Short mmCIF file of C-alpha atoms in Angstrom, two decimals:
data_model
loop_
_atom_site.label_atom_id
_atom_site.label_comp_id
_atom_site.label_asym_id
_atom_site.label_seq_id
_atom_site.Cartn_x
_atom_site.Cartn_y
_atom_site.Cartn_z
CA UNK A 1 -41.18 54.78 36.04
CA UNK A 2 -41.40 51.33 33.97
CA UNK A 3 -42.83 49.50 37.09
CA UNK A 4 -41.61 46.59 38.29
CA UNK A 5 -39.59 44.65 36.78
CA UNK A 6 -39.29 40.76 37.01
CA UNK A 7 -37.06 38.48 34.77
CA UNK A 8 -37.32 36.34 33.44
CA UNK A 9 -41.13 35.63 32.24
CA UNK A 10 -40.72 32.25 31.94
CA UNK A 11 -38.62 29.69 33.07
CA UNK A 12 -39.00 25.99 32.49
CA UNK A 13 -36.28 23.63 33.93
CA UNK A 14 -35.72 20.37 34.82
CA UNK A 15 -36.38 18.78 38.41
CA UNK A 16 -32.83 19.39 40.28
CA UNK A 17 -31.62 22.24 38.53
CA UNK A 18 -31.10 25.46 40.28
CA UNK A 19 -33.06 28.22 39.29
CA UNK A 20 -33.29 32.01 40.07
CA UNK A 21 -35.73 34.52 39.69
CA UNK A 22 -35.06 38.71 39.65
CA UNK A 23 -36.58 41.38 40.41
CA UNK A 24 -36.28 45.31 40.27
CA UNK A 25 -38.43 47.33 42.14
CA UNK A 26 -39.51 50.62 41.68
CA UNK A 27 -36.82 53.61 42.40
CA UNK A 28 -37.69 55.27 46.25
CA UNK A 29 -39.58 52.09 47.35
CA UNK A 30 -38.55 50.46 50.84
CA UNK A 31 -40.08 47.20 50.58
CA UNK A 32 -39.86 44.06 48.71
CA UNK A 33 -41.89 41.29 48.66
CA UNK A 34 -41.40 37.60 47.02
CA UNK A 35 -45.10 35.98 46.57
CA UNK A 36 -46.05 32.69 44.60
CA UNK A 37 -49.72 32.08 43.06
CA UNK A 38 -51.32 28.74 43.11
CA UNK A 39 -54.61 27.88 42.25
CA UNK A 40 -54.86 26.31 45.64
CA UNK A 41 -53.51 28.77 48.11
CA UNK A 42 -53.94 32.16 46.30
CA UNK A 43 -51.17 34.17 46.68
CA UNK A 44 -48.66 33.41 49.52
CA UNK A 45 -46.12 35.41 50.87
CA UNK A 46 -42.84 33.60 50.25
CA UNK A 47 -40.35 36.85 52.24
CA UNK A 48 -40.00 40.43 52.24
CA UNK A 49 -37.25 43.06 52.69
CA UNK A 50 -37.27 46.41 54.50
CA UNK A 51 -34.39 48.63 53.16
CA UNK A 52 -32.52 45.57 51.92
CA UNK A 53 -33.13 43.24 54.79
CA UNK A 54 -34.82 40.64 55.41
CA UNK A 55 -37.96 40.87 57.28
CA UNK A 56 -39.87 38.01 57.51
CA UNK A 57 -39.44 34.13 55.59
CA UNK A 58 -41.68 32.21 57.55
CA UNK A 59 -43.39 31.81 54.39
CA UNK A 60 -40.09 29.93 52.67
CA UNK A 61 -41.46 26.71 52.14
CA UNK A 62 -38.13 25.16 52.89
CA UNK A 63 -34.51 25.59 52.83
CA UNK A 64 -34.32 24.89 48.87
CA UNK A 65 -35.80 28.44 48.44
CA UNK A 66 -33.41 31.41 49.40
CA UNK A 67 -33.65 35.18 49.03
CA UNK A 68 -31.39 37.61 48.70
CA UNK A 69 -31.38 41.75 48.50
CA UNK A 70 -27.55 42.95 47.88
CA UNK A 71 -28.59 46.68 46.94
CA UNK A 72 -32.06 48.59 46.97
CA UNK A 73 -32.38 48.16 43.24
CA UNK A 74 -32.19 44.15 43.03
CA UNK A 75 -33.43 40.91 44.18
CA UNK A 76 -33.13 37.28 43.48
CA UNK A 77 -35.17 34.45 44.64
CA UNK A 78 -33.47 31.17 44.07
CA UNK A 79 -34.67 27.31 43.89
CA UNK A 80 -31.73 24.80 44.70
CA UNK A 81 -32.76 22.02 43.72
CA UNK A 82 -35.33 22.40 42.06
CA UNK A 83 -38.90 20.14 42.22
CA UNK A 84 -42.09 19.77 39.91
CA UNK A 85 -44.50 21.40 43.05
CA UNK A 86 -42.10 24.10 42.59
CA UNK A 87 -44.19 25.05 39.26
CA UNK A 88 -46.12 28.31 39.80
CA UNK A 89 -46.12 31.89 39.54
CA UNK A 90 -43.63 33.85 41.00
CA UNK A 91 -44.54 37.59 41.89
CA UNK A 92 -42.47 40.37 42.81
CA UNK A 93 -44.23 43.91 44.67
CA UNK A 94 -42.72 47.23 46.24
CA UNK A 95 -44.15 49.59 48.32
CA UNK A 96 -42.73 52.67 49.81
CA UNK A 97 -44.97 51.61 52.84
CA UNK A 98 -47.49 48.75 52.76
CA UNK A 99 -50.43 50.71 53.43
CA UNK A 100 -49.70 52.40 50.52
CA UNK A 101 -50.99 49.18 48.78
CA UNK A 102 -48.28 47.41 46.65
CA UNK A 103 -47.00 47.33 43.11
CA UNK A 104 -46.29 43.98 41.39
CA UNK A 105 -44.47 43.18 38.24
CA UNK A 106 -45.60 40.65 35.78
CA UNK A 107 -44.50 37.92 37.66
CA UNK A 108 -42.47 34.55 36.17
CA UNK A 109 -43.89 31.78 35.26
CA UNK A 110 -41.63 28.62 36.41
CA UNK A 111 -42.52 25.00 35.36
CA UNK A 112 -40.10 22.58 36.33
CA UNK A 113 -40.70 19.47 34.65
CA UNK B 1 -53.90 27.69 57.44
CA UNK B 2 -55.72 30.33 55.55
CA UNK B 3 -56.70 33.09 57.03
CA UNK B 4 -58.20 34.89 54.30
CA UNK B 5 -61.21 32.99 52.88
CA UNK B 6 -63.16 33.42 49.33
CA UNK B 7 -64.91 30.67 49.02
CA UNK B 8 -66.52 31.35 45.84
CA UNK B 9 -63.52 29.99 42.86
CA UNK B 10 -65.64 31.65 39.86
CA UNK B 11 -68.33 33.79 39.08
CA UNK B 12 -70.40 35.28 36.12
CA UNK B 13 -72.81 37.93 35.74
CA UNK B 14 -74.09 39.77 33.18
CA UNK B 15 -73.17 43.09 32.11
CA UNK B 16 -74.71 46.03 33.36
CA UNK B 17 -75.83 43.99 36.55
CA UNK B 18 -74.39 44.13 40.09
CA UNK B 19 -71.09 41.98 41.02
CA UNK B 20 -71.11 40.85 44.46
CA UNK B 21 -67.41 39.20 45.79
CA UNK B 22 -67.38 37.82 49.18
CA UNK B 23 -64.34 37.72 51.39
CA UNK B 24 -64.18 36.24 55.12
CA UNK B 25 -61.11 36.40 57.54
CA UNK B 26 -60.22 34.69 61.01
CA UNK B 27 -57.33 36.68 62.18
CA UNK B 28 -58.88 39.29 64.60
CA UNK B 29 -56.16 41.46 64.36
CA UNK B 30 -56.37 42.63 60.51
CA UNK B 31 -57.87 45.81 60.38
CA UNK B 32 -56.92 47.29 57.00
CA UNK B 33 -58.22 45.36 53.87
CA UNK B 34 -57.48 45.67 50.15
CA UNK B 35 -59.14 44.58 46.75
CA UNK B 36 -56.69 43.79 43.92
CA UNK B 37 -57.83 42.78 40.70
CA UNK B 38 -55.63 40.24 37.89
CA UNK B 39 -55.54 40.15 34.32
CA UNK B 40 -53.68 36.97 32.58
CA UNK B 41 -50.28 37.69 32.14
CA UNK B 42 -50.21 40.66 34.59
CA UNK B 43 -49.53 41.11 37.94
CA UNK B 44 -52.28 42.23 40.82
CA UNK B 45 -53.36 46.44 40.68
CA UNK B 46 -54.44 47.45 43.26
CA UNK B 47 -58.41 48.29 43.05
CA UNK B 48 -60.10 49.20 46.25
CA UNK B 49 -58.91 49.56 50.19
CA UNK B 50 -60.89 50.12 53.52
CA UNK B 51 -59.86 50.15 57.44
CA UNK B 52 -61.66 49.09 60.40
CA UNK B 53 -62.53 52.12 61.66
CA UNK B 54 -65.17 52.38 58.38
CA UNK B 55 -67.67 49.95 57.02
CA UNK B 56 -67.78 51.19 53.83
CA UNK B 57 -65.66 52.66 50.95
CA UNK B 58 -66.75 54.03 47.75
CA UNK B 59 -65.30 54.43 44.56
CA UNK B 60 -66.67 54.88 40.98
CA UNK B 61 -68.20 51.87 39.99
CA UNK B 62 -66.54 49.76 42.78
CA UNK B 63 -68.11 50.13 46.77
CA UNK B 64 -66.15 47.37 49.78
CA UNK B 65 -68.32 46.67 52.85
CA UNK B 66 -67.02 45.70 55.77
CA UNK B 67 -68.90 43.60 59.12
CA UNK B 68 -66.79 43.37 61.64
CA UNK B 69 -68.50 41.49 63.45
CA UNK B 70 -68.68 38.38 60.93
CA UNK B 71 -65.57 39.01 59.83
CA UNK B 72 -66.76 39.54 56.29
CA UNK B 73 -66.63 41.72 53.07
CA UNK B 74 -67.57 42.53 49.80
CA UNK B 75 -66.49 44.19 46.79
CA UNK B 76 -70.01 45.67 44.94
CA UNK B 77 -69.22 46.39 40.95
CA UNK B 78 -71.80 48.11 40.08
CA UNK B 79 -72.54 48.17 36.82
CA UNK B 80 -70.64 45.27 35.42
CA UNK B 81 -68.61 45.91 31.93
CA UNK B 82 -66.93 43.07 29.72
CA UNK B 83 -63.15 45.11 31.30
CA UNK B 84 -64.29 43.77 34.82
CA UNK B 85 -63.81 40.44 33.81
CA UNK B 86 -60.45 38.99 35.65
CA UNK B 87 -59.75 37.48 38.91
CA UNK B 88 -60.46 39.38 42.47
CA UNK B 89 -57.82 38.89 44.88
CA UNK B 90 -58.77 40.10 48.89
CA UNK B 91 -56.06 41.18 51.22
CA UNK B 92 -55.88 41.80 54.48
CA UNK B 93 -53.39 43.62 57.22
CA UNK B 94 -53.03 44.51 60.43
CA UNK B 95 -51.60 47.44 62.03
CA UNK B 96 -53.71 49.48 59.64
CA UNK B 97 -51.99 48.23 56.69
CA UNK B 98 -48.29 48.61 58.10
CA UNK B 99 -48.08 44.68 58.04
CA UNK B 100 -47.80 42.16 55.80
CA UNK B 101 -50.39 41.96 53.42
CA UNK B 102 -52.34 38.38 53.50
CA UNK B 103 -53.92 37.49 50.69
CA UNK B 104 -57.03 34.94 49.92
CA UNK B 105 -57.05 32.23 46.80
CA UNK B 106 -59.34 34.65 44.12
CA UNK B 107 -62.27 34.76 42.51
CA UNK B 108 -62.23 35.03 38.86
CA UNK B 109 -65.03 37.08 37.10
CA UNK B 110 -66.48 36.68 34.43
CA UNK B 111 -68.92 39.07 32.83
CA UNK B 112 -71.40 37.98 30.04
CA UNK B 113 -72.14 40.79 27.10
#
């Protein structure tokens, strides 16, 4: 299994531009989860899907950021319009069940300048 | 509001001694807590777990303490090698890890040859 799979690995746009983020996660695995690093809060959970739908986006900062899951194989995480505190890493993890501890792809890099 | 806590941002030791990363939580309801660690340019692995109903977990090189009563624990590396060096993410749960995975800001290792 190759993991998975975020694209792209970096993004840089400019402030107002949309931009989206996607993810593959692995083959078999149930749950989907959008997180952003920052140096100051760590690693937040931005939403997460259970077999395609949503669970829980209390953690969407606010309505600029949407999610979506249309198949068990995909998922896109968009940023309309875009801001400079936007800037961060993006991370992408499955699980087939979160106490199974989560993988994460590489995560994207977004600078929006 | 964060409700996983490492309060140290950085941390060096030197090889072949003991690495000691702290961890605190407020939310009385996690009971199922996770180690990941972070290379540049990857995303989290997952390193280490333990639940509530132990108070410690043991694993190679790498032991996690918990104290439930301080709401506190560790991650012991013992001995410390140069490949240890990277940032140390804690995570917490609750429903013994069926929930959402909470995770603190880091602390980045660094161990001196």
């Amino acid at each position: 299994d190759a993991g998975v799979i975020q694209s792209p690995r970096h993004e840089v746009t400019e402030m107002g531009q949309e931009v989206t983020l996607r993810c593959k996660p692995i083959s078999g695995h149930d749950y989907l989860f959008w997180y952003r690093q920052t140096m100051m809060r760590g690693l937040e959970l931005l939403i997460y899907f259970n077999n395609n739908v949503p669970i829980d986006d209390s953690g969407m900062p606010e309505d600029r950021f949407s999610a979506k899951m249309p198949n068990a194989s995909f998922s896109t995480l968009k940023i309309q319009p875009s801001e400079p505190r936007d800037s961060a890493v993006y991370f992408c993890a499955s699980t087939l069940r979160p106490n199974y501890g989560y993988t994460f792809g590489s995560g994207t890099r977004l600078t929006v300048v | 509001d964060q409700q996983v806590k490492q309060n140290s941002p950085s941390l060096s030791v030197q090889e072949g001694r003991i690495s000691i990363l702290n961890c605190d939580y407020t939310n009385s309801m996690f009971d199922y807590f996770l180690w990941y660690k972070k290379y540049p340019a990857e995303g989290p692995t997952f390193l280490i777990s333990i639940s509530s109903i132990k108070d410690k977990n043991e694993d190679g090189r790498f032991t996690v303490f918990l104290n439930k009563s301080a709401k506190h624990l560790s991650l012991h590396i013992v001995p410390s090698q140069p490949g240890d060096s990277a940032v140390y993410f804690c995570a917490a749960s609750a429903n013994f890890g069926n929930e959402k995975l909470t995770f603190g800001t880091g602390t980045r290792l660094t161990i001196i040859p």
